[in-house]
mmCIF file of N, CA and C in Angstrom:
data_model
loop_
_atom_site.group_PDB
_atom_site.id
_atom_site.type_symbol
_atom_site.label_atom_id
_atom_site.label_comp_id
_atom_site.label_asym_id
_atom_site.label_seq_id
_atom_site.Cartn_x
_atom_site.Cartn_y
_atom_site.Cartn_z
ATOM 1 N N GLN A 7 19.644 -13.143 -14.504
ATOM 2 C CA GLN A 7 20.846 -12.847 -14.172
ATOM 3 C C GLN A 7 20.381 -12.347 -12.763
ATOM 4 N N LEU A 8 21.284 -12.774 -11.921
ATOM 5 C CA LEU A 8 22.092 -12.597 -10.522
ATOM 6 C C LEU A 8 21.316 -11.308 -10.263
ATOM 7 N N GLN A 9 20.508 -11.368 -9.041
ATOM 8 C CA GLN A 9 20.273 -9.797 -8.421
ATOM 9 C C GLN A 9 20.928 -9.899 -6.896
ATOM 10 N N VAL A 10 20.901 -8.850 -6.178
ATOM 11 C CA VAL A 10 21.750 -8.831 -5.128
ATOM 12 C C VAL A 10 21.495 -7.760 -4.414
ATOM 13 N N VAL A 11 20.804 -7.559 -3.402
ATOM 14 C CA VAL A 11 19.725 -7.083 -2.672
ATOM 15 C C VAL A 11 20.084 -6.545 -1.118
ATOM 16 N N GLU A 12 20.348 -5.423 -0.471
ATOM 17 C CA GLU A 12 20.640 -5.738 0.781
ATOM 18 C C GLU A 12 19.650 -4.596 1.297
ATOM 19 N N SER A 13 19.709 -5.288 2.654
ATOM 20 C CA SER A 13 18.197 -4.421 3.786
ATOM 21 C C SER A 13 18.441 -4.568 5.107
ATOM 22 N N GLY A 14 17.761 -3.434 5.979
ATOM 23 C CA GLY A 14 18.156 -3.900 7.417
ATOM 24 C C GLY A 14 19.178 -2.468 7.670
ATOM 25 N N GLY A 15 19.978 -1.664 7.287
ATOM 26 C CA GLY A 15 20.761 -0.793 7.790
ATOM 27 C C GLY A 15 19.857 0.148 8.700
ATOM 28 N N GLY A 16 20.777 1.044 9.306
ATOM 29 C CA GLY A 16 20.429 1.876 10.294
ATOM 30 C C GLY A 16 21.370 2.465 11.579
ATOM 31 N N LEU A 17 20.824 3.705 11.659
ATOM 32 C CA LEU A 17 21.066 3.952 13.200
ATOM 33 C C LEU A 17 20.794 3.377 14.422
ATOM 34 N N VAL A 18 21.917 3.409 14.990
ATOM 35 C CA VAL A 18 22.301 2.294 16.446
ATOM 36 C C VAL A 18 23.432 2.833 17.481
ATOM 37 N N GLU A 19 22.840 3.191 18.957
ATOM 38 C CA GLU A 19 23.462 3.286 19.898
ATOM 39 C C GLU A 19 25.004 2.621 19.951
ATOM 40 N N PRO A 20 26.162 2.985 20.415
ATOM 41 C CA PRO A 20 26.753 1.991 20.781
ATOM 42 C C PRO A 20 26.365 0.625 21.683
ATOM 43 N N GLY A 21 27.383 0.040 21.154
ATOM 44 C CA GLY A 21 26.763 -0.976 22.532
ATOM 45 C C GLY A 21 25.381 -1.955 22.132
ATOM 46 N N GLY A 22 24.858 -1.325 21.289
ATOM 47 C CA GLY A 22 23.340 -1.951 20.017
ATOM 48 C C GLY A 22 23.769 -3.316 19.203
ATOM 49 N N SER A 23 22.369 -3.478 19.026
ATOM 50 C CA SER A 23 23.002 -4.604 18.037
ATOM 51 C C SER A 23 21.887 -4.174 16.397
ATOM 52 N N LEU A 24 22.169 -4.708 15.572
ATOM 53 C CA LEU A 24 21.243 -4.657 14.114
ATOM 54 C C LEU A 24 21.849 -5.650 13.148
ATOM 55 N N SER A 25 20.772 -5.818 12.686
ATOM 56 C CA SER A 25 20.687 -7.223 11.160
ATOM 57 C C SER A 25 20.348 -6.466 10.064
ATOM 58 N N VAL A 26 21.265 -7.159 9.143
ATOM 59 C CA VAL A 26 21.294 -6.570 8.000
ATOM 60 C C VAL A 26 20.896 -7.897 7.133
ATOM 61 N N SER A 27 20.283 -7.784 6.139
ATOM 62 C CA SER A 27 19.594 -9.329 5.343
ATOM 63 C C SER A 27 20.371 -9.106 3.646
ATOM 64 N N CYS A 28 20.555 -9.843 3.223
ATOM 65 C CA CYS A 28 20.863 -9.602 1.619
ATOM 66 C C CYS A 28 20.334 -10.692 0.793
ATOM 67 N N ALA A 29 19.499 -10.144 -0.165
ATOM 68 C CA ALA A 29 18.601 -11.636 -1.392
ATOM 69 C C ALA A 29 19.031 -11.366 -2.006
ATOM 70 N N ALA A 30 19.220 -12.455 -2.616
ATOM 71 C CA ALA A 30 19.992 -12.760 -3.862
ATOM 72 C C ALA A 30 18.689 -13.296 -4.831
ATOM 73 N N SER A 31 18.655 -12.960 -6.537
ATOM 74 C CA SER A 31 17.499 -13.555 -6.567
ATOM 75 C C SER A 31 18.040 -13.749 -8.133
ATOM 76 N N GLY A 32 17.201 -14.373 -8.954
ATOM 77 C CA GLY A 32 16.864 -14.341 -10.583
ATOM 78 C C GLY A 32 17.947 -16.069 -10.580
ATOM 79 N N PHE A 33 17.822 -16.717 -9.449
ATOM 80 C CA PHE A 33 18.444 -18.005 -9.854
ATOM 81 C C PHE A 33 18.169 -18.869 -8.649
ATOM 82 N N THR A 34 18.639 -20.102 -8.125
ATOM 83 C CA THR A 34 19.277 -20.700 -7.214
ATOM 84 C C THR A 34 20.480 -20.425 -6.848
ATOM 85 N N LEU A 35 20.520 -20.775 -5.665
ATOM 86 C CA LEU A 35 22.142 -20.985 -5.484
ATOM 87 C C LEU A 35 22.629 -22.560 -5.185
ATOM 88 N N PRO A 36 22.799 -23.069 -5.724
ATOM 89 C CA PRO A 36 23.021 -24.565 -5.079
ATOM 90 C C PRO A 36 24.174 -24.511 -4.647
ATOM 91 N N HIS A 37 25.405 -23.540 -5.386
ATOM 92 C CA HIS A 37 26.340 -24.059 -4.896
ATOM 93 C C HIS A 37 27.459 -22.688 -5.010
ATOM 94 N N ALA A 38 26.915 -21.587 -3.620
ATOM 95 C CA ALA A 38 27.277 -20.151 -4.054
ATOM 96 C C ALA A 38 28.268 -20.396 -2.598
ATOM 97 N N ALA A 39 29.085 -18.539 -2.410
ATOM 98 C CA ALA A 39 30.026 -18.500 -1.594
ATOM 99 C C ALA A 39 28.845 -16.712 -1.666
ATOM 100 N N ILE A 40 28.577 -16.565 -0.156
ATOM 101 C CA ILE A 40 27.948 -15.214 -0.149
ATOM 102 C C ILE A 40 28.686 -14.167 1.143
ATOM 103 N N GLY A 41 29.108 -13.254 0.580
ATOM 104 C CA GLY A 41 29.968 -12.872 1.940
ATOM 105 C C GLY A 41 29.775 -10.959 1.759
ATOM 106 N N TRP A 42 29.616 -10.756 3.119
ATOM 107 C CA TRP A 42 29.277 -9.646 3.634
ATOM 108 C C TRP A 42 30.669 -8.732 4.113
ATOM 109 N N PHE A 43 30.802 -7.984 3.356
ATOM 110 C CA PHE A 43 31.909 -6.507 3.709
ATOM 111 C C PHE A 43 31.556 -5.524 3.616
ATOM 112 N N ARG A 44 32.553 -4.517 4.145
ATOM 113 C CA ARG A 44 31.581 -2.898 4.535
ATOM 114 C C ARG A 44 32.968 -2.609 4.053
ATOM 115 N N GLN A 45 32.970 -1.167 4.193
ATOM 116 C CA GLN A 45 33.456 0.014 3.583
ATOM 117 C C GLN A 45 33.215 1.243 4.221
ATOM 118 N N ALA A 46 34.119 1.411 5.150
ATOM 119 C CA ALA A 46 34.179 3.150 5.503
ATOM 120 C C ALA A 46 35.156 4.012 5.029
ATOM 121 N N PRO A 47 34.084 5.427 4.934
ATOM 122 C CA PRO A 47 34.741 6.150 3.883
ATOM 123 C C PRO A 47 36.411 6.378 4.424
ATOM 124 N N GLY A 48 37.409 6.793 3.523
ATOM 125 C CA GLY A 48 38.474 7.045 3.216
ATOM 126 C C GLY A 48 39.501 5.067 3.131
ATOM 127 N N LYS A 49 38.653 4.537 3.184
ATOM 128 C CA LYS A 49 39.742 2.964 3.754
ATOM 129 C C LYS A 49 39.265 1.683 2.714
ATOM 130 N N ASN A 50 39.318 1.280 2.634
ATOM 131 C CA ASN A 50 39.716 -0.406 2.034
ATOM 132 C C ASN A 50 38.125 -0.861 2.118
ATOM 133 N N ARG A 51 37.652 -1.710 1.502
ATOM 134 C CA ARG A 51 36.602 -2.262 1.547
ATOM 135 C C ARG A 51 37.166 -3.473 2.465
ATOM 136 N N GLU A 52 36.444 -4.142 3.136
ATOM 137 C CA GLU A 52 36.954 -5.023 4.642
ATOM 138 C C GLU A 52 35.749 -6.477 4.421
ATOM 139 N N GLY A 53 36.223 -7.105 4.222
ATOM 140 C CA GLY A 53 35.957 -8.611 4.133
ATOM 141 C C GLY A 53 35.178 -9.047 5.296
ATOM 142 N N LEU A 54 33.809 -9.400 6.028
ATOM 143 C CA LEU A 54 33.845 -9.581 7.313
ATOM 144 C C LEU A 54 33.751 -11.278 7.444
ATOM 145 N N ALA A 55 32.417 -11.454 6.824
ATOM 146 C CA ALA A 55 32.373 -13.011 7.109
ATOM 147 C C ALA A 55 31.814 -13.622 5.874
ATOM 148 N N CYS A 56 31.532 -14.895 5.853
ATOM 149 C CA CYS A 56 31.378 -15.513 4.241
ATOM 150 C C CYS A 56 30.411 -16.848 5.024
ATOM 151 N N ILE A 57 28.731 -17.281 4.171
ATOM 152 C CA ILE A 57 28.463 -18.299 3.939
ATOM 153 C C ILE A 57 28.711 -19.373 2.881
ATOM 154 N N MET A 58 28.469 -20.346 2.535
ATOM 155 C CA MET A 58 28.635 -21.367 1.559
ATOM 156 C C MET A 58 26.811 -21.748 1.908
ATOM 157 N N SER A 59 26.537 -21.656 0.600
ATOM 158 C CA SER A 59 24.841 -22.285 0.534
ATOM 159 C C SER A 59 24.896 -23.425 0.539
ATOM 160 N N SER A 60 26.040 -24.337 0.304
ATOM 161 C CA SER A 60 26.064 -25.990 0.091
ATOM 162 C C SER A 60 25.912 -26.175 1.215
ATOM 163 N N ASP A 61 26.024 -25.882 2.547
ATOM 164 C CA ASP A 61 26.193 -26.863 3.177
ATOM 165 C C ASP A 61 26.312 -25.539 4.715
ATOM 166 N N SER A 62 26.022 -24.736 4.546
ATOM 167 C CA SER A 62 26.002 -23.312 5.332
ATOM 168 C C SER A 62 27.237 -23.192 6.169
ATOM 169 N N SER A 63 28.093 -23.562 5.806
ATOM 170 C CA SER A 63 29.170 -23.482 6.921
ATOM 171 C C SER A 63 29.908 -21.909 6.657
ATOM 172 N N THR A 64 30.551 -21.164 7.656
ATOM 173 C CA THR A 64 30.522 -20.074 7.818
ATOM 174 C C THR A 64 31.939 -19.614 8.337
ATOM 175 N N TYR A 65 32.122 -18.528 7.691
ATOM 176 C CA TYR A 65 33.599 -18.112 7.760
ATOM 177 C C TYR A 65 33.920 -16.403 8.561
ATOM 178 N N TYR A 66 34.440 -16.263 9.208
ATOM 179 C CA TYR A 66 34.701 -14.955 9.489
ATOM 180 C C TYR A 66 35.809 -14.336 9.812
ATOM 181 N N ALA A 67 36.452 -13.074 9.813
ATOM 182 C CA ALA A 67 37.431 -12.275 9.898
ATOM 183 C C ALA A 67 37.305 -12.244 11.446
ATOM 184 N N ASP A 68 38.702 -12.210 11.611
ATOM 185 C CA ASP A 68 39.143 -11.694 13.665
ATOM 186 C C ASP A 68 38.159 -10.945 13.755
ATOM 187 N N SER A 69 38.421 -9.757 12.998
ATOM 188 C CA SER A 69 37.891 -8.512 13.428
ATOM 189 C C SER A 69 36.704 -8.386 14.193
ATOM 190 N N VAL A 70 35.888 -9.284 13.484
ATOM 191 C CA VAL A 70 34.141 -9.616 13.949
ATOM 192 C C VAL A 70 33.822 -10.959 14.365
ATOM 193 N N LYS A 71 34.603 -11.121 14.910
ATOM 194 C CA LYS A 71 34.314 -13.522 15.172
ATOM 195 C C LYS A 71 33.991 -12.537 16.280
ATOM 196 N N GLY A 72 32.731 -13.902 16.474
ATOM 197 C CA GLY A 72 32.369 -13.539 18.370
ATOM 198 C C GLY A 72 31.215 -12.312 18.910
ATOM 199 N N ARG A 73 31.709 -11.630 17.385
ATOM 200 C CA ARG A 73 30.538 -10.482 17.562
ATOM 201 C C ARG A 73 29.303 -10.384 16.663
ATOM 202 N N PHE A 74 29.866 -10.720 15.408
ATOM 203 C CA PHE A 74 28.466 -10.303 14.371
ATOM 204 C C PHE A 74 28.560 -11.989 13.702
ATOM 205 N N THR A 75 27.371 -12.192 13.252
ATOM 206 C CA THR A 75 27.248 -14.006 13.147
ATOM 207 C C THR A 75 26.275 -13.561 11.483
ATOM 208 N N ILE A 76 26.970 -14.658 10.738
ATOM 209 C CA ILE A 76 26.019 -14.974 9.357
ATOM 210 C C ILE A 76 25.647 -16.070 8.991
ATOM 211 N N SER A 77 24.199 -15.853 8.594
ATOM 212 C CA SER A 77 23.418 -17.021 8.652
ATOM 213 C C SER A 77 22.491 -17.082 7.722
ATOM 214 N N ARG A 78 21.544 -18.234 7.656
ATOM 215 C CA ARG A 78 20.534 -18.479 6.378
ATOM 216 C C ARG A 78 19.498 -18.852 7.153
ATOM 217 N N ASP A 79 18.171 -18.850 6.326
ATOM 218 C CA ASP A 79 17.259 -19.804 6.778
ATOM 219 C C ASP A 79 16.543 -20.289 5.343
ATOM 220 N N ASN A 80 17.446 -21.296 5.693
ATOM 221 C CA ASN A 80 17.397 -22.440 4.625
ATOM 222 C C ASN A 80 16.155 -23.211 4.372
ATOM 223 N N ALA A 81 15.274 -23.218 5.849
ATOM 224 C CA ALA A 81 13.600 -23.595 5.543
ATOM 225 C C ALA A 81 12.900 -22.646 4.266
ATOM 226 N N ASN A 82 13.180 -21.680 5.273
ATOM 227 C CA ASN A 82 11.696 -20.705 4.157
ATOM 228 C C ASN A 82 12.531 -19.868 3.347
ATOM 229 N N ALA A 83 13.938 -19.263 3.098
ATOM 230 C CA ALA A 83 14.190 -18.219 1.874
ATOM 231 C C ALA A 83 15.783 -18.602 2.494
ATOM 232 N N PRO A 84 16.328 -19.892 1.036
ATOM 233 C CA PRO A 84 17.316 -20.062 1.282
ATOM 234 C C PRO A 84 18.210 -19.303 0.194
ATOM 235 N N ASN A 85 17.767 -18.269 -0.203
ATOM 236 C CA ASN A 85 18.881 -17.097 -1.378
ATOM 237 C C ASN A 85 18.245 -15.975 0.321
ATOM 238 N N THR A 86 18.163 -16.418 0.926
ATOM 239 C CA THR A 86 18.759 -14.670 1.992
ATOM 240 C C THR A 86 19.341 -14.970 2.583
ATOM 241 N N VAL A 87 20.152 -14.620 2.905
ATOM 242 C CA VAL A 87 21.379 -14.508 4.394
ATOM 243 C C VAL A 87 21.302 -13.134 5.416
ATOM 244 N N PHE A 88 21.967 -13.038 6.066
ATOM 245 C CA PHE A 88 21.460 -12.325 7.411
ATOM 246 C C PHE A 88 22.947 -12.222 8.193
ATOM 247 N N LEU A 89 23.205 -10.976 8.609
ATOM 248 C CA LEU A 89 24.043 -10.309 9.133
ATOM 249 C C LEU A 89 23.877 -10.180 10.709
ATOM 250 N N GLN A 90 24.176 -10.833 11.694
ATOM 251 C CA GLN A 90 23.339 -10.154 12.881
ATOM 252 C C GLN A 90 24.682 -9.408 13.850
ATOM 253 N N MET A 91 25.002 -8.743 13.767
ATOM 254 C CA MET A 91 25.652 -7.343 14.269
ATOM 255 C C MET A 91 25.235 -7.086 15.999
ATOM 256 N N ASN A 92 26.423 -7.606 17.056
ATOM 257 C CA ASN A 92 25.998 -7.081 18.205
ATOM 258 C C ASN A 92 27.073 -6.576 18.798
ATOM 259 N N SER A 93 27.201 -5.603 19.775
ATOM 260 C CA SER A 93 28.360 -4.930 20.534
ATOM 261 C C SER A 93 28.934 -3.756 19.666
ATOM 262 N N LEU A 94 27.892 -3.551 18.884
ATOM 263 C CA LEU A 94 28.257 -2.334 17.862
ATOM 264 C C LEU A 94 29.147 -0.971 18.302
ATOM 265 N N GLN A 95 30.292 -1.016 17.807
ATOM 266 C CA GLN A 95 30.896 0.333 18.046
ATOM 267 C C GLN A 95 30.951 1.625 17.181
ATOM 268 N N PRO A 96 31.545 2.535 17.584
ATOM 269 C CA PRO A 96 31.442 3.923 15.824
ATOM 270 C C PRO A 96 32.475 3.896 15.248
ATOM 271 N N ASP A 97 33.602 2.340 15.357
ATOM 272 C CA ASP A 97 34.266 2.044 14.412
ATOM 273 C C ASP A 97 33.056 1.188 13.222
ATOM 274 N N ASP A 98 32.342 0.634 13.678
ATOM 275 C CA ASP A 98 31.857 0.063 13.004
ATOM 276 C C ASP A 98 31.188 0.262 12.138
ATOM 277 N N THR A 99 30.811 1.553 11.470
ATOM 278 C CA THR A 99 29.754 2.175 11.361
ATOM 279 C C THR A 99 30.763 2.274 9.732
ATOM 280 N N ALA A 100 30.201 2.550 8.521
ATOM 281 C CA ALA A 100 30.455 1.688 6.889
ATOM 282 C C ALA A 100 29.133 1.634 6.597
ATOM 283 N N VAL A 101 29.375 1.473 5.250
ATOM 284 C CA VAL A 101 28.175 1.146 4.504
ATOM 285 C C VAL A 101 28.562 -0.728 4.407
ATOM 286 N N TYR A 102 27.482 -1.832 4.301
ATOM 287 C CA TYR A 102 27.920 -3.239 4.628
ATOM 288 C C TYR A 102 27.268 -3.466 3.255
ATOM 289 N N TYR A 103 27.809 -4.193 2.764
ATOM 290 C CA TYR A 103 28.062 -4.707 1.250
ATOM 291 C C TYR A 103 27.616 -6.698 1.202
ATOM 292 N N CYS A 104 26.548 -7.282 0.593
ATOM 293 C CA CYS A 104 26.884 -8.216 0.298
ATOM 294 C C CYS A 104 27.174 -8.515 -1.828
ATOM 295 N N ALA A 105 27.501 -9.792 -0.964
ATOM 296 C CA ALA A 105 28.519 -10.529 -2.362
ATOM 297 C C ALA A 105 28.316 -11.843 -2.680
ATOM 298 N N VAL A 106 28.049 -11.922 -3.463
ATOM 299 C CA VAL A 106 27.682 -13.461 -4.019
ATOM 300 C C VAL A 106 29.156 -13.982 -4.998
ATOM 301 N N GLU A 107 29.665 -15.395 -5.624
ATOM 302 C CA GLU A 107 30.157 -15.803 -6.194
ATOM 303 C C GLU A 107 29.710 -16.748 -6.367
ATOM 304 N N ARG A 108 29.157 -17.122 -7.785
ATOM 305 C CA ARG A 108 28.329 -18.714 -8.306
ATOM 306 C C ARG A 108 29.797 -19.473 -8.080
ATOM 307 N N PHE A 109 29.721 -20.820 -7.362
ATOM 308 C CA PHE A 109 30.757 -21.692 -7.541
ATOM 309 C C PHE A 109 32.020 -21.592 -7.038
ATOM 310 N N GLY A 110 31.806 -20.558 -6.163
ATOM 311 C CA GLY A 110 32.865 -19.998 -5.170
ATOM 312 C C GLY A 110 33.089 -20.523 -4.162
ATOM 313 N N LEU A 111 34.013 -20.646 -3.523
ATOM 314 C CA LEU A 111 34.669 -20.375 -1.856
ATOM 315 C C LEU A 111 34.832 -19.370 -0.647
ATOM 316 N N CYS A 112 33.991 -19.602 0.379
ATOM 317 C CA CYS A 112 34.515 -19.071 1.337
ATOM 318 C C CYS A 112 36.368 -18.927 1.583
ATOM 319 N N LEU A 113 36.726 -18.261 1.196
ATOM 320 C CA LEU A 113 38.733 -17.822 1.343
ATOM 321 C C LEU A 113 38.981 -16.546 2.498
ATOM 322 N N LEU A 114 39.783 -17.257 3.917
ATOM 323 C CA LEU A 114 40.018 -16.121 4.674
ATOM 324 C C LEU A 114 41.558 -15.739 4.057
ATOM 325 N N PRO A 115 41.260 -14.534 3.908
ATOM 326 C CA PRO A 115 40.967 -13.503 4.411
ATOM 327 C C PRO A 115 39.969 -13.637 3.381
ATOM 328 N N LEU A 116 39.055 -12.693 3.016
ATOM 329 C CA LEU A 116 37.919 -13.201 2.389
ATOM 330 C C LEU A 116 38.812 -10.988 1.634
ATOM 331 N N MET A 117 38.230 -11.687 0.172
ATOM 332 C CA MET A 117 39.074 -10.601 -0.928
ATOM 333 C C MET A 117 37.839 -10.233 -1.586
ATOM 334 N N PRO A 118 37.504 -8.483 -1.806
ATOM 335 C CA PRO A 118 36.343 -8.912 -2.616
ATOM 336 C C PRO A 118 36.725 -8.974 -3.865
ATOM 337 N N THR A 119 37.900 -9.124 -4.900
ATOM 338 C CA THR A 119 38.215 -9.537 -6.071
ATOM 339 C C THR A 119 37.041 -10.817 -6.484
ATOM 340 N N ASP A 120 37.560 -11.567 -5.261
ATOM 341 C CA ASP A 120 36.692 -13.274 -5.716
ATOM 342 C C ASP A 120 35.511 -13.193 -5.519
ATOM 343 N N PHE A 121 34.636 -12.503 -5.886
ATOM 344 C CA PHE A 121 32.855 -11.928 -5.572
ATOM 345 C C PHE A 121 32.110 -11.245 -6.956
ATOM 346 N N GLY A 122 31.255 -11.721 -7.761
ATOM 347 C CA GLY A 122 31.360 -10.885 -8.259
ATOM 348 C C GLY A 122 30.376 -10.553 -9.061
ATOM 349 N N SER A 123 28.858 -10.608 -7.878
ATOM 350 C CA SER A 123 28.345 -10.088 -7.785
ATOM 351 C C SER A 123 27.993 -8.926 -6.612
ATOM 352 N N TRP A 124 27.563 -7.877 -6.659
ATOM 353 C CA TRP A 124 27.237 -6.895 -5.360
ATOM 354 C C TRP A 124 26.132 -6.632 -5.378
ATOM 355 N N GLY A 125 25.747 -6.100 -4.183
ATOM 356 C CA GLY A 125 24.629 -5.144 -4.019
ATOM 357 C C GLY A 125 24.781 -3.756 -3.797
ATOM 358 N N GLN A 126 24.348 -3.190 -3.622
ATOM 359 C CA GLN A 126 24.022 -1.752 -3.707
ATOM 360 C C GLN A 126 24.654 -1.340 -2.423
ATOM 361 N N GLY A 127 24.629 -1.890 -1.412
ATOM 362 C CA GLY A 127 25.118 -1.785 -0.014
ATOM 363 C C GLY A 127 24.087 -0.803 0.670
ATOM 364 N N THR A 128 23.907 -1.188 2.322
ATOM 365 C CA THR A 128 23.146 -0.727 3.411
ATOM 366 C C THR A 128 23.774 0.128 4.232
ATOM 367 N N GLN A 129 23.774 1.602 4.244
ATOM 368 C CA GLN A 129 24.777 2.075 5.466
ATOM 369 C C GLN A 129 23.938 1.767 6.455
ATOM 370 N N VAL A 130 25.191 1.540 7.634
ATOM 371 C CA VAL A 130 25.269 1.173 9.071
ATOM 372 C C VAL A 130 26.121 2.265 9.855
ATOM 373 N N THR A 131 24.974 2.643 10.791
ATOM 374 C CA THR A 131 25.973 4.163 10.986
ATOM 375 C C THR A 131 25.826 3.884 12.911
ATOM 376 N N VAL A 132 26.999 3.860 13.364
ATOM 377 C CA VAL A 132 26.699 3.358 15.591
ATOM 378 C C VAL A 132 27.142 4.972 15.608
ATOM 379 N N SER A 133 26.306 5.462 16.643
ATOM 380 C CA SER A 133 26.654 6.950 17.080
ATOM 381 C C SER A 133 26.031 6.960 18.032
ATOM 382 N N SER A 134 25.675 8.193 18.942
ATOM 383 C CA SER A 134 24.768 8.199 20.227
ATOM 384 C C SER A 134 24.127 9.346 19.826
#
């Protein structure tokens, strides 16, 4: 059974950086789409970035392009995906979720309904 676990959230000051991680376990992911989403209180879940396990191609929502970077450690931990977040602002405060769709594609805009396996989320708070 595929399990998805996020880690690395926390409190960061405006303008700061933070990296969150997503570990997928249960089986290997020869072909999957792995996405990062976030949901702030009272708002819909928003797709941020996606990476294909087959070739590590990446896709970004316009709202985070240039500030967020999604990546994998292909050599050491191929089932782990990272989201590096820079220039964080209070509007970035949300619960950040990792989602996996086996044999899926990274299609923009990223839609939560396109991903079948989700983690529990990790809180990111941007505040002084």
